[in-house]
Tab-separated table of C-alpha atoms in Angstrom:
chain	number	residue	atom	x	y	z
A	1	UNK	CA	-283.463	126.944	73.758
A	2	UNK	CA	-284.739	123.047	73.496
A	3	UNK	CA	-283.083	121.243	70.029
A	4	UNK	CA	-285.373	120.132	67.468
A	5	UNK	CA	-287.766	123.152	67.733
A	6	UNK	CA	-288.210	123.938	64.358
A	7	UNK	CA	-289.769	122.348	61.119
A	8	UNK	CA	-288.274	123.999	57.984
A	9	UNK	CA	-290.215	124.205	54.874
A	10	UNK	CA	-288.455	125.806	51.709
A	11	UNK	CA	-290.906	127.197	49.175
A	12	UNK	CA	-289.199	127.287	45.620
A	13	UNK	CA	-289.194	125.901	42.356
A	14	UNK	CA	-285.470	125.928	41.891
A	15	UNK	CA	-284.144	122.689	43.494
A	16	UNK	CA	-280.920	123.278	43.295
A	17	UNK	CA	-281.255	126.355	45.682
A	18	UNK	CA	-283.800	124.230	47.763
A	19	UNK	CA	-280.852	121.394	48.176
A	20	UNK	CA	-278.543	123.881	49.533
A	21	UNK	CA	-280.794	125.538	51.907
A	22	UNK	CA	-281.950	122.092	53.192
A	23	UNK	CA	-278.291	120.694	53.445
A	24	UNK	CA	-277.532	123.855	55.612
A	25	UNK	CA	-280.674	123.817	57.873
A	26	UNK	CA	-280.346	119.870	58.645
A	27	UNK	CA	-276.966	120.657	60.191
A	28	UNK	CA	-278.340	123.019	62.826
A	29	UNK	CA	-279.523	121.344	66.312
A	30	UNK	CA	-282.639	123.473	66.437
A	31	UNK	CA	-284.286	122.085	63.298
A	32	UNK	CA	-286.014	118.654	63.496
A	33	UNK	CA	-286.352	118.086	59.740
A	34	UNK	CA	-286.873	120.043	56.654
A	35	UNK	CA	-289.298	119.704	53.662
A	36	UNK	CA	-289.053	121.198	50.156
A	37	UNK	CA	-292.208	122.131	48.708
A	38	UNK	CA	-292.815	123.017	45.142
A	39	UNK	CA	-295.796	122.769	42.479
A	40	UNK	CA	-297.017	119.698	41.201
A	41	UNK	CA	-295.972	120.525	37.552
A	42	UNK	CA	-292.403	120.532	38.655
A	43	UNK	CA	-290.605	117.507	37.178
A	44	UNK	CA	-288.519	116.951	39.727
A	45	UNK	CA	-288.560	113.686	41.958
A	46	UNK	CA	-285.455	113.721	43.915
A	47	UNK	CA	-285.226	111.832	46.791
A	48	UNK	CA	-282.695	113.662	48.616
A	49	UNK	CA	-285.158	115.662	50.669
A	50	UNK	CA	-288.734	115.174	51.891
A	51	UNK	CA	-291.348	116.616	49.459
A	52	UNK	CA	-294.718	118.326	49.512
A	53	UNK	CA	-296.268	118.822	46.243
A	54	UNK	CA	-298.758	121.692	45.843
A	55	UNK	CA	-300.815	123.270	43.038
A	56	UNK	CA	-299.901	126.503	44.623
A	57	UNK	CA	-297.563	127.867	47.107
A	58	UNK	CA	-300.250	129.941	48.582
A	59	UNK	CA	-302.746	127.566	49.019
A	60	UNK	CA	-304.779	127.104	52.021
A	61	UNK	CA	-304.446	123.369	51.518
A	62	UNK	CA	-300.683	123.646	51.566
A	63	UNK	CA	-300.625	125.475	54.794
A	64	UNK	CA	-302.757	122.931	56.176
A	65	UNK	CA	-300.629	119.994	55.154
A	66	UNK	CA	-297.703	121.977	56.277
A	67	UNK	CA	-299.460	122.065	59.923
A	68	UNK	CA	-299.911	118.576	59.923
A	69	UNK	CA	-296.510	117.818	58.869
A	70	UNK	CA	-294.887	119.697	61.408
A	71	UNK	CA	-293.951	117.612	64.473
A	72	UNK	CA	-292.243	120.466	66.177
A	73	UNK	CA	-293.087	123.816	68.367
A	74	UNK	CA	-292.216	126.185	65.284
A	75	UNK	CA	-292.511	126.047	61.547
A	76	UNK	CA	-289.878	128.012	59.558
A	77	UNK	CA	-291.002	129.264	56.126
A	78	UNK	CA	-288.275	130.029	53.633
A	79	UNK	CA	-289.847	131.481	50.400
A	80	UNK	CA	-288.448	132.495	47.237
A	81	UNK	CA	-286.251	131.222	44.283
A	82	UNK	CA	-283.183	132.772	45.596
A	83	UNK	CA	-280.549	131.353	47.991
A	84	UNK	CA	-280.965	132.411	51.474
A	85	UNK	CA	-277.959	132.693	53.936
A	86	UNK	CA	-279.566	131.341	56.935
A	87	UNK	CA	-277.264	130.708	60.014
A	88	UNK	CA	-278.095	128.844	63.333
A	89	UNK	CA	-277.395	131.996	65.152
A	90	UNK	CA	-280.412	133.717	63.449
A	91	UNK	CA	-282.736	130.577	64.019
A	92	UNK	CA	-281.962	130.787	67.796
A	93	UNK	CA	-282.338	134.591	67.718
A	94	UNK	CA	-285.862	133.936	66.418
A	95	UNK	CA	-286.756	131.613	68.835
A	96	UNK	CA	-285.770	133.227	71.681
A	97	UNK	CA	-287.822	136.116	70.605
A	98	UNK	CA	-290.930	134.003	70.064
A	99	UNK	CA	-290.517	132.395	73.540
A	100	UNK	CA	-289.453	135.674	75.354
A	101	UNK	CA	-292.556	137.537	73.991
A	102	UNK	CA	-295.074	134.672	73.217
A	103	UNK	CA	-295.495	135.965	69.397
A	104	UNK	CA	-297.262	133.987	66.687
A	105	UNK	CA	-294.854	135.151	63.873
A	106	UNK	CA	-291.132	136.489	64.010
A	107	UNK	CA	-289.524	138.314	61.035
A	108	UNK	CA	-286.686	140.545	60.528
A	109	UNK	CA	-285.079	142.943	58.367
A	110	UNK	CA	-282.313	141.761	55.831
A	111	UNK	CA	-279.546	142.372	53.329
A	112	UNK	CA	-279.720	142.306	49.387
A	113	UNK	CA	-277.360	141.314	47.131
A	114	UNK	CA	-277.684	143.593	44.170
A	115	UNK	CA	-275.215	144.305	41.244
A	116	UNK	CA	-272.051	143.334	43.693
A	117	UNK	CA	-273.373	145.445	46.421
A	118	UNK	CA	-274.866	144.520	50.011
A	119	UNK	CA	-277.931	146.698	50.568
A	120	UNK	CA	-279.727	146.819	53.837
A	121	UNK	CA	-283.570	146.085	53.064
A	122	UNK	CA	-285.508	147.431	56.572
A	123	UNK	CA	-289.103	146.154	57.197
A	124	UNK	CA	-291.883	147.856	59.224
A	125	UNK	CA	-293.548	146.486	62.450
A	126	UNK	CA	-296.689	144.665	62.087
A	127	UNK	CA	-299.689	146.877	63.513
A	128	UNK	CA	-303.235	145.863	64.309
A	129	UNK	CA	-304.220	147.277	61.237
A	130	UNK	CA	-301.722	145.777	58.943
A	131	UNK	CA	-304.397	143.716	56.892
A	132	UNK	CA	-303.338	144.729	53.481
A	133	UNK	CA	-302.294	141.579	51.627
A	134	UNK	CA	-299.132	142.894	50.363
A	135	UNK	CA	-297.602	143.696	54.032
A	136	UNK	CA	-293.880	142.767	53.713
A	137	UNK	CA	-292.251	139.872	55.723
A	138	UNK	CA	-289.054	139.336	53.979
A	139	UNK	CA	-288.246	135.574	52.656
A	140	UNK	CA	-288.144	134.183	56.413
A	141	UNK	CA	-290.957	133.619	58.959
A	142	UNK	CA	-291.088	131.787	62.129
A	143	UNK	CA	-294.329	130.649	63.043
A	144	UNK	CA	-295.754	129.053	66.236
A	145	UNK	CA	-297.720	126.093	65.242
A	146	UNK	CA	-299.957	126.540	68.038
A	147	UNK	CA	-301.186	129.923	66.617
A	148	UNK	CA	-302.154	128.056	63.670
A	149	UNK	CA	-305.074	125.821	65.579
A	150	UNK	CA	-307.738	127.716	64.358
A	151	UNK	CA	-306.776	128.407	60.991
A	152	UNK	CA	-306.601	124.333	60.404
A	153	UNK	CA	-310.120	124.281	61.594
A	154	UNK	CA	-311.118	126.781	59.152
A	155	UNK	CA	-313.798	125.797	56.284
A	156	UNK	CA	-311.768	127.458	53.305
A	157	UNK	CA	-310.193	126.478	50.111
A	158	UNK	CA	-308.171	129.224	49.019
A	159	UNK	CA	-305.772	129.000	46.085
A	160	UNK	CA	-303.992	132.098	46.488
A	161	UNK	CA	-304.766	133.733	49.842
A	162	UNK	CA	-303.675	130.660	52.113
A	163	UNK	CA	-300.397	132.732	53.526
A	164	UNK	CA	-302.734	135.645	53.938
A	165	UNK	CA	-305.209	133.864	55.893
A	166	UNK	CA	-302.696	132.453	57.797
A	167	UNK	CA	-301.077	135.581	59.375
A	168	UNK	CA	-304.476	137.134	59.691
A	169	UNK	CA	-305.721	134.353	61.664
A	170	UNK	CA	-302.309	134.164	63.833
A	171	UNK	CA	-302.777	138.172	64.258
A	172	UNK	CA	-306.002	137.232	66.141
A	173	UNK	CA	-304.631	135.653	69.184
A	174	UNK	CA	-301.006	136.366	68.768
A	175	UNK	CA	-298.667	139.387	68.440
A	176	UNK	CA	-296.299	139.720	65.063
A	177	UNK	CA	-292.811	140.465	65.846
A	178	UNK	CA	-290.242	142.377	63.754
A	179	UNK	CA	-286.568	142.055	64.727
A	180	UNK	CA	-285.089	145.295	63.263
A	181	UNK	CA	-281.610	143.844	62.716
A	182	UNK	CA	-280.560	142.491	58.915
A	183	UNK	CA	-280.178	138.929	59.970
A	184	UNK	CA	-279.956	136.931	56.480
A	185	UNK	CA	-278.816	137.863	53.085
A	186	UNK	CA	-280.698	137.134	49.726
A	187	UNK	CA	-280.523	138.201	46.114
A	188	UNK	CA	-282.796	141.132	45.243
A	189	UNK	CA	-285.665	139.530	43.270
A	190	UNK	CA	-287.914	142.633	42.310
A	191	UNK	CA	-285.695	145.609	40.379
A	192	UNK	CA	-288.836	147.850	39.585
A	193	UNK	CA	-288.947	151.171	40.806
A	194	UNK	CA	-291.662	151.967	43.422
A	195	UNK	CA	-293.921	153.644	40.708
A	196	UNK	CA	-293.782	150.439	38.947
A	197	UNK	CA	-295.215	148.299	41.350
A	198	UNK	CA	-297.977	150.384	42.955
A	199	UNK	CA	-300.676	149.117	40.462
A	200	UNK	CA	-299.933	145.288	40.485
A	201	UNK	CA	-303.047	144.836	42.695
A	202	UNK	CA	-305.351	146.438	40.384
A	203	UNK	CA	-304.071	144.642	37.231
A	204	UNK	CA	-307.166	142.637	35.611
A	205	UNK	CA	-305.051	139.694	35.391
A	206	UNK	CA	-304.871	139.252	39.107
A	207	UNK	CA	-308.650	139.453	39.648
A	208	UNK	CA	-309.134	136.104	41.029
A	209	UNK	CA	-306.496	136.543	43.548
A	210	UNK	CA	-308.054	139.657	44.772
A	211	UNK	CA	-311.400	138.059	45.010
A	212	UNK	CA	-309.654	135.511	47.402
A	213	UNK	CA	-308.176	138.057	49.127
A	214	UNK	CA	-311.248	140.182	49.832
A	215	UNK	CA	-312.868	136.893	51.050
A	216	UNK	CA	-310.279	136.206	53.606
A	217	UNK	CA	-309.930	139.992	54.560
A	218	UNK	CA	-313.948	140.171	55.211
A	219	UNK	CA	-313.693	137.005	57.556
A	220	UNK	CA	-311.210	138.420	59.390
A	221	UNK	CA	-313.047	141.556	59.859
A	222	UNK	CA	-316.122	139.505	61.110
A	223	UNK	CA	-313.953	137.733	63.200
A	224	UNK	CA	-312.519	140.766	65.186
A	225	UNK	CA	-316.051	142.743	65.108
A	226	UNK	CA	-315.045	145.244	62.454
A	227	UNK	CA	-317.255	144.264	59.796
A	228	UNK	CA	-319.611	146.938	58.735
A	229	UNK	CA	-322.975	145.956	57.185
A	230	UNK	CA	-324.277	146.929	53.387
A	231	UNK	CA	-326.871	148.921	55.127
A	232	UNK	CA	-325.162	152.547	54.875
A	233	UNK	CA	-326.820	155.982	55.310
A	234	UNK	CA	-328.092	158.135	52.494
A	235	UNK	CA	-327.323	162.272	52.153
A	236	UNK	CA	-329.935	164.830	52.212
A	237	UNK	CA	-328.531	167.592	50.041
A	238	UNK	CA	-331.246	169.862	50.753
A	239	UNK	CA	-330.145	170.870	53.946
A	240	UNK	CA	-327.632	174.072	52.781
A	241	UNK	CA	-327.461	176.332	50.491
A	242	UNK	CA	-324.270	176.988	48.368
A	243	UNK	CA	-323.534	180.042	45.924
A	244	UNK	CA	-321.684	177.335	43.872
A	245	UNK	CA	-322.503	173.715	43.115
A	246	UNK	CA	-319.133	172.513	42.901
A	247	UNK	CA	-315.335	173.369	43.534
A	248	UNK	CA	-312.723	172.017	41.446
A	249	UNK	CA	-309.781	171.730	44.456
A	250	UNK	CA	-306.055	171.841	43.018
A	251	UNK	CA	-303.282	171.525	45.811
A	252	UNK	CA	-300.174	172.643	43.936
A	253	UNK	CA	-296.474	173.267	44.838
A	254	UNK	CA	-293.875	173.933	42.221
A	255	UNK	CA	-295.998	172.362	39.156
A	256	UNK	CA	-294.929	175.184	36.506
A	257	UNK	CA	-294.939	172.561	33.899
A	258	UNK	CA	-298.122	171.004	34.406
A	259	UNK	CA	-300.490	173.618	36.035
A	260	UNK	CA	-301.732	175.259	32.731
A	261	UNK	CA	-302.896	171.956	31.517
A	262	UNK	CA	-304.681	171.082	34.474
A	263	UNK	CA	-306.196	174.625	34.993
A	264	UNK	CA	-307.313	174.338	31.054
A	265	UNK	CA	-308.686	171.014	31.817
A	266	UNK	CA	-310.672	172.407	34.839
A	267	UNK	CA	-311.919	175.571	33.106
A	268	UNK	CA	-313.011	173.780	30.027
A	269	UNK	CA	-315.679	171.743	31.903
A	270	UNK	CA	-319.060	171.932	30.402
A	271	UNK	CA	-321.957	172.137	33.054
A	272	UNK	CA	-325.523	173.224	33.782
A	273	UNK	CA	-324.365	174.422	36.978
A	274	UNK	CA	-321.917	177.209	38.584
A	275	UNK	CA	-318.537	176.000	39.651
A	276	UNK	CA	-315.307	177.604	40.548
A	277	UNK	CA	-311.520	176.375	40.711
A	278	UNK	CA	-309.906	176.591	44.190
A	279	UNK	CA	-306.209	176.567	43.691
A	280	UNK	CA	-304.174	175.969	46.994
A	281	UNK	CA	-300.614	177.121	46.138
A	282	UNK	CA	-298.354	175.828	48.740
A	283	UNK	CA	-295.631	178.660	48.622
A	284	UNK	CA	-294.609	177.765	45.100
A	285	UNK	CA	-291.125	179.148	44.329
A	286	UNK	CA	-290.892	178.184	40.233
A	287	UNK	CA	-293.137	180.672	38.374
A	288	UNK	CA	-296.207	178.507	39.139
A	289	UNK	CA	-297.433	181.298	41.498
A	290	UNK	CA	-297.155	183.873	38.628
A	291	UNK	CA	-298.741	181.472	36.118
A	292	UNK	CA	-301.792	181.233	38.724
A	293	UNK	CA	-302.017	185.134	38.877
A	294	UNK	CA	-302.235	185.231	35.170
A	295	UNK	CA	-304.995	183.070	34.941
A	296	UNK	CA	-307.208	184.563	38.028
A	297	UNK	CA	-306.960	187.926	36.335
A	298	UNK	CA	-308.400	186.257	33.067
A	299	UNK	CA	-311.145	183.763	34.662
A	300	UNK	CA	-312.971	185.098	37.953
A	301	UNK	CA	-313.893	181.282	38.643
A	302	UNK	CA	-310.060	180.734	39.629
A	303	UNK	CA	-309.812	181.477	43.311
A	304	UNK	CA	-305.727	181.633	44.222
A	305	UNK	CA	-304.953	180.778	47.527
A	306	UNK	CA	-301.701	181.135	49.582
A	307	UNK	CA	-301.911	179.662	53.031
A	308	UNK	CA	-300.715	181.859	55.798
A	309	UNK	CA	-298.972	178.436	57.120
A	310	UNK	CA	-296.005	177.156	55.616
A	311	UNK	CA	-296.269	173.631	56.993
A	312	UNK	CA	-299.094	172.155	55.229
A	313	UNK	CA	-299.282	168.758	53.316
A	314	UNK	CA	-301.564	168.001	50.480
A	315	UNK	CA	-304.341	167.006	53.224
A	316	UNK	CA	-303.600	170.810	55.077
A	317	UNK	CA	-304.055	172.553	51.601
A	318	UNK	CA	-307.303	170.268	51.266
A	319	UNK	CA	-308.800	171.599	54.253
A	320	UNK	CA	-307.941	175.249	53.351
A	321	UNK	CA	-309.703	175.006	50.166
A	322	UNK	CA	-312.749	173.221	51.484
A	323	UNK	CA	-312.870	175.859	54.272
A	324	UNK	CA	-313.175	178.814	52.038
A	325	UNK	CA	-316.513	180.690	52.083
A	326	UNK	CA	-316.643	180.266	47.933
A	327	UNK	CA	-316.487	176.407	48.305
A	328	UNK	CA	-319.354	174.769	46.224
A	329	UNK	CA	-321.521	171.977	47.787
A	330	UNK	CA	-319.106	169.137	46.324
A	331	UNK	CA	-315.448	169.343	46.064
A	332	UNK	CA	-313.685	167.556	43.319
A	333	UNK	CA	-310.350	166.729	43.043
A	334	UNK	CA	-307.744	167.214	40.276
A	335	UNK	CA	-304.067	167.003	40.892
A	336	UNK	CA	-301.710	169.686	39.660
A	337	UNK	CA	-300.153	167.540	37.148
A	338	UNK	CA	-303.274	165.735	35.906
A	339	UNK	CA	-306.192	166.211	33.464
A	340	UNK	CA	-309.753	165.449	33.249
A	341	UNK	CA	-310.245	163.160	30.396
A	342	UNK	CA	-313.069	165.479	28.762
A	343	UNK	CA	-315.212	168.276	29.499
A	344	UNK	CA	-317.894	166.030	30.710
A	345	UNK	CA	-316.061	165.081	33.591
A	346	UNK	CA	-317.413	167.431	36.504
A	347	UNK	CA	-320.968	166.866	35.019
A	348	UNK	CA	-320.671	162.793	35.478
A	349	UNK	CA	-319.218	163.522	38.846
A	350	UNK	CA	-321.914	165.584	40.140
A	351	UNK	CA	-324.857	163.709	38.580
A	352	UNK	CA	-323.649	160.435	40.541
A	353	UNK	CA	-323.997	162.458	43.645
A	354	UNK	CA	-327.569	163.145	43.458
A	355	UNK	CA	-328.094	159.573	41.588
A	356	UNK	CA	-327.145	157.510	44.607
A	357	UNK	CA	-327.200	160.030	47.617
A	358	UNK	CA	-323.624	159.362	48.442
A	359	UNK	CA	-320.874	161.381	50.496
A	360	UNK	CA	-318.268	160.626	48.003
A	361	UNK	CA	-317.643	159.821	44.808
A	362	UNK	CA	-314.866	158.278	43.174
A	363	UNK	CA	-314.205	157.815	39.425
A	364	UNK	CA	-311.501	155.873	37.250
A	365	UNK	CA	-308.631	157.050	35.268
A	366	UNK	CA	-306.181	156.223	32.605
A	367	UNK	CA	-302.379	155.939	33.349
A	368	UNK	CA	-300.408	158.126	30.895
A	369	UNK	CA	-296.866	159.194	30.181
A	370	UNK	CA	-296.154	163.073	30.282
A	371	UNK	CA	-297.265	163.770	26.689
A	372	UNK	CA	-300.516	161.464	27.824
A	373	UNK	CA	-299.542	158.622	25.719
A	374	UNK	CA	-301.443	155.344	27.506
A	375	UNK	CA	-298.919	153.380	29.518
A	376	UNK	CA	-299.546	149.871	31.359
A	377	UNK	CA	-301.811	148.659	32.745
A	378	UNK	CA	-303.839	151.456	31.405
A	379	UNK	CA	-307.355	152.021	32.813
A	380	UNK	CA	-307.291	151.658	36.471
A	381	UNK	CA	-311.163	151.484	37.435
A	382	UNK	CA	-310.789	149.572	41.015
A	383	UNK	CA	-313.632	147.085	40.063
A	384	UNK	CA	-312.817	145.337	43.286
A	385	UNK	CA	-315.149	147.642	44.710
A	386	UNK	CA	-318.813	146.398	45.089
A	387	UNK	CA	-321.645	148.175	46.782
A	388	UNK	CA	-322.119	145.320	49.355
A	389	UNK	CA	-318.592	144.983	50.623
A	390	UNK	CA	-316.195	147.705	49.200
A	391	UNK	CA	-316.281	149.607	52.450
A	392	UNK	CA	-314.716	146.448	53.981
A	393	UNK	CA	-312.436	145.515	51.331
A	394	UNK	CA	-311.194	149.136	51.427
A	395	UNK	CA	-308.987	148.092	54.552
A	396	UNK	CA	-307.160	145.801	52.800
A	397	UNK	CA	-306.123	147.460	49.427
A	398	UNK	CA	-303.880	150.492	49.073
A	399	UNK	CA	-305.709	152.972	47.447
A	400	UNK	CA	-309.606	153.845	46.243
A	401	UNK	CA	-309.147	155.523	42.962
A	402	UNK	CA	-309.604	159.115	41.406
A	403	UNK	CA	-310.791	161.448	40.744
A	404	UNK	CA	-312.311	161.925	44.173
A	405	UNK	CA	-315.322	164.027	44.974
A	406	UNK	CA	-316.822	164.852	48.489
A	407	UNK	CA	-320.111	166.389	49.656
A	408	UNK	CA	-318.724	169.203	51.669
A	409	UNK	CA	-320.747	169.499	55.130
A	410	UNK	CA	-319.400	165.856	55.611
A	411	UNK	CA	-315.665	166.415	54.724
A	412	UNK	CA	-315.694	169.491	56.766
A	413	UNK	CA	-316.652	167.696	59.770
A	414	UNK	CA	-314.142	164.789	59.015
A	415	UNK	CA	-311.030	166.979	57.622
A	416	UNK	CA	-308.063	165.900	56.077
A	417	UNK	CA	-304.801	164.557	57.825
A	418	UNK	CA	-301.994	167.231	57.159
A	419	UNK	CA	-299.769	164.558	55.383
A	420	UNK	CA	-298.901	164.513	51.757
A	421	UNK	CA	-299.647	160.645	51.564
A	422	UNK	CA	-302.425	158.759	52.640
A	423	UNK	CA	-304.597	161.810	53.088
A	424	UNK	CA	-307.077	160.658	50.854
A	425	UNK	CA	-307.482	157.349	51.670
A	426	UNK	CA	-307.944	158.132	55.552
A	427	UNK	CA	-310.969	160.273	54.809
A	428	UNK	CA	-312.335	157.797	52.384
A	429	UNK	CA	-312.400	155.000	54.868
A	430	UNK	CA	-314.019	157.520	57.425
A	431	UNK	CA	-316.645	158.188	55.051
A	432	UNK	CA	-317.482	154.771	53.959
A	433	UNK	CA	-317.797	153.394	57.810
A	434	UNK	CA	-321.473	155.232	57.783
A	435	UNK	CA	-322.156	156.585	54.176
A	436	UNK	CA	-322.488	155.290	50.656
A	437	UNK	CA	-319.745	155.932	48.316
A	438	UNK	CA	-320.687	156.227	44.680
A	439	UNK	CA	-318.351	154.654	42.044
A	440	UNK	CA	-317.768	155.537	38.416
A	441	UNK	CA	-316.086	152.698	36.231
A	442	UNK	CA	-315.350	154.594	33.516
A	443	UNK	CA	-312.195	156.394	32.717
A	444	UNK	CA	-312.516	160.179	33.973
A	445	UNK	CA	-309.161	161.601	34.309
A	446	UNK	CA	-305.878	161.048	33.131
A	447	UNK	CA	-302.845	160.328	35.337
A	448	UNK	CA	-299.561	161.494	34.353
A	449	UNK	CA	-296.671	159.317	35.348
A	450	UNK	CA	-293.612	161.146	34.745
A	451	UNK	CA	-290.263	161.974	36.916
A	452	UNK	CA	-291.784	164.677	38.601
A	453	UNK	CA	-294.247	162.337	40.320
A	454	UNK	CA	-293.486	162.501	44.267
A	455	UNK	CA	-293.869	158.666	44.114
A	456	UNK	CA	-292.080	157.516	40.949
A	457	UNK	CA	-288.855	156.264	42.605
A	458	UNK	CA	-289.326	156.223	46.301
A	459	UNK	CA	-286.414	154.767	48.549
A	460	UNK	CA	-287.126	151.728	50.478
A	461	UNK	CA	-286.863	153.844	53.586
A	462	UNK	CA	-289.791	155.997	52.146
A	463	UNK	CA	-291.928	153.096	50.925
A	464	UNK	CA	-291.882	151.702	54.639
A	465	UNK	CA	-293.016	155.392	56.086
A	466	UNK	CA	-295.825	155.680	53.698
A	467	UNK	CA	-296.672	151.855	54.251
A	468	UNK	CA	-296.199	152.349	58.235
A	469	UNK	CA	-298.511	155.455	58.188
A	470	UNK	CA	-301.432	153.746	55.876
A	471	UNK	CA	-301.280	150.908	58.659
A	472	UNK	CA	-301.650	153.275	61.357
A	473	UNK	CA	-304.734	154.774	59.353
A	474	UNK	CA	-306.101	151.327	59.246
A	475	UNK	CA	-305.523	150.535	62.808
A	476	UNK	CA	-307.479	153.731	63.977
A	477	UNK	CA	-310.171	153.000	61.320
A	478	UNK	CA	-310.638	149.026	62.715
A	479	UNK	CA	-311.032	150.293	66.024
A	480	UNK	CA	-313.744	152.826	65.072
A	481	UNK	CA	-315.681	150.145	62.891
A	482	UNK	CA	-315.393	147.971	66.342
A	483	UNK	CA	-316.733	150.693	68.460
A	484	UNK	CA	-319.395	151.337	65.945
A	485	UNK	CA	-320.337	147.898	65.637
A	486	UNK	CA	-320.494	147.109	69.221
A	487	UNK	CA	-322.651	150.038	69.732
A	488	UNK	CA	-325.152	148.807	67.035
A	489	UNK	CA	-325.492	145.892	68.871
A	490	UNK	CA	-325.879	147.195	72.486
A	491	UNK	CA	-328.835	149.208	70.994
A	492	UNK	CA	-330.414	146.350	68.932
A	493	UNK	CA	-330.265	144.097	72.369
A	494	UNK	CA	-331.865	147.033	74.454
């Protein structure tokens, strides 16, 4: 490996930590020079190291300046206000991987020091569809300078989306490589449970950030031929006859504590049309089945189904529900531990289908504790969705909202994947590729957060499994959109 291949940039507000990192890096033969990068508001004026001051550690202006300052083949980014133990052997391993496989970015798993314990923090491989802005690379990234040539020419001025735009630009010409070994150690910097982190991106305080991220993602989709114009099909609802106008679909397994509340919420809906409640009981063993049988005897609108198969996820249960001969024209979601906000929810959702002639409707919800007291961040309305670009931005974000409702002839063709995470996201992306999705931004739904939630406190391994699966969904969807876009171009040219 050629000496002085790396220019290091330490992005931190803690100059004491930076000094230790830089002093260590500058002793290595592979490092040409090191820079401290911190905000303009930082009062430090130490001359111990070369300094870059920036208004934001994520601005496009900063990364263009880093590109200019770098006189070596590779850029090393160290991020975060925590000490990172970086050895020269690690850097050589990164460099060898970048050279051998001609990749644009190298990153690796790492260890975290938490409460005097060293815990492995595995990451996941980068896929073609890994375009969500919260993809985790850890605190250390080696970037081939050549891979930023196009980014340097881009005419953008992001304050928050600079690093996101950078790695999207790199991914258009180079692969991104994860080394599946923990190669450095840092202190744990986010101690929240997984259930507390998942709503960060819809926090209204982050709206300016989200707008920039959407702009960067949209530009990326245009560059790779996966951008869909805002000209989407409208649905003709008169083609098929249904005995019921709507079905409330409730997949359930072992929710004896909450299923009664969900059923009362469903049955109390006031409408001018016929509806039923299809409950797919996935072989419950805690008394849920007996509760359902009791309700079904009292109210003929309840259809209690126990699938023949015992290998179904939530998506598979949905497929059983929508295939039922008594399923209505529209299928409306209700999770077994949630409730509709009031008795007008179903009516509002069905009206939205007819108003906008859409294939899917997504509402908004309010986060509550088990006793239905509101908890932060409160109302989740996904206002990042717009009629013009929501179907493209959907590829960037991790969820689209609830409750979700579907026009049956279309969802029967698409079908849900047989999984218990991301099944709704997969079908929403497929629908939005060609059809309009209607949005309701007032809360219609109470989403309970309690210890019984399947995503309340996931291990890092389970979070990685979920994220990897959703990235695979995005990959598949991007290829489908590229094919559709290419077909439209060929049709227009003929």
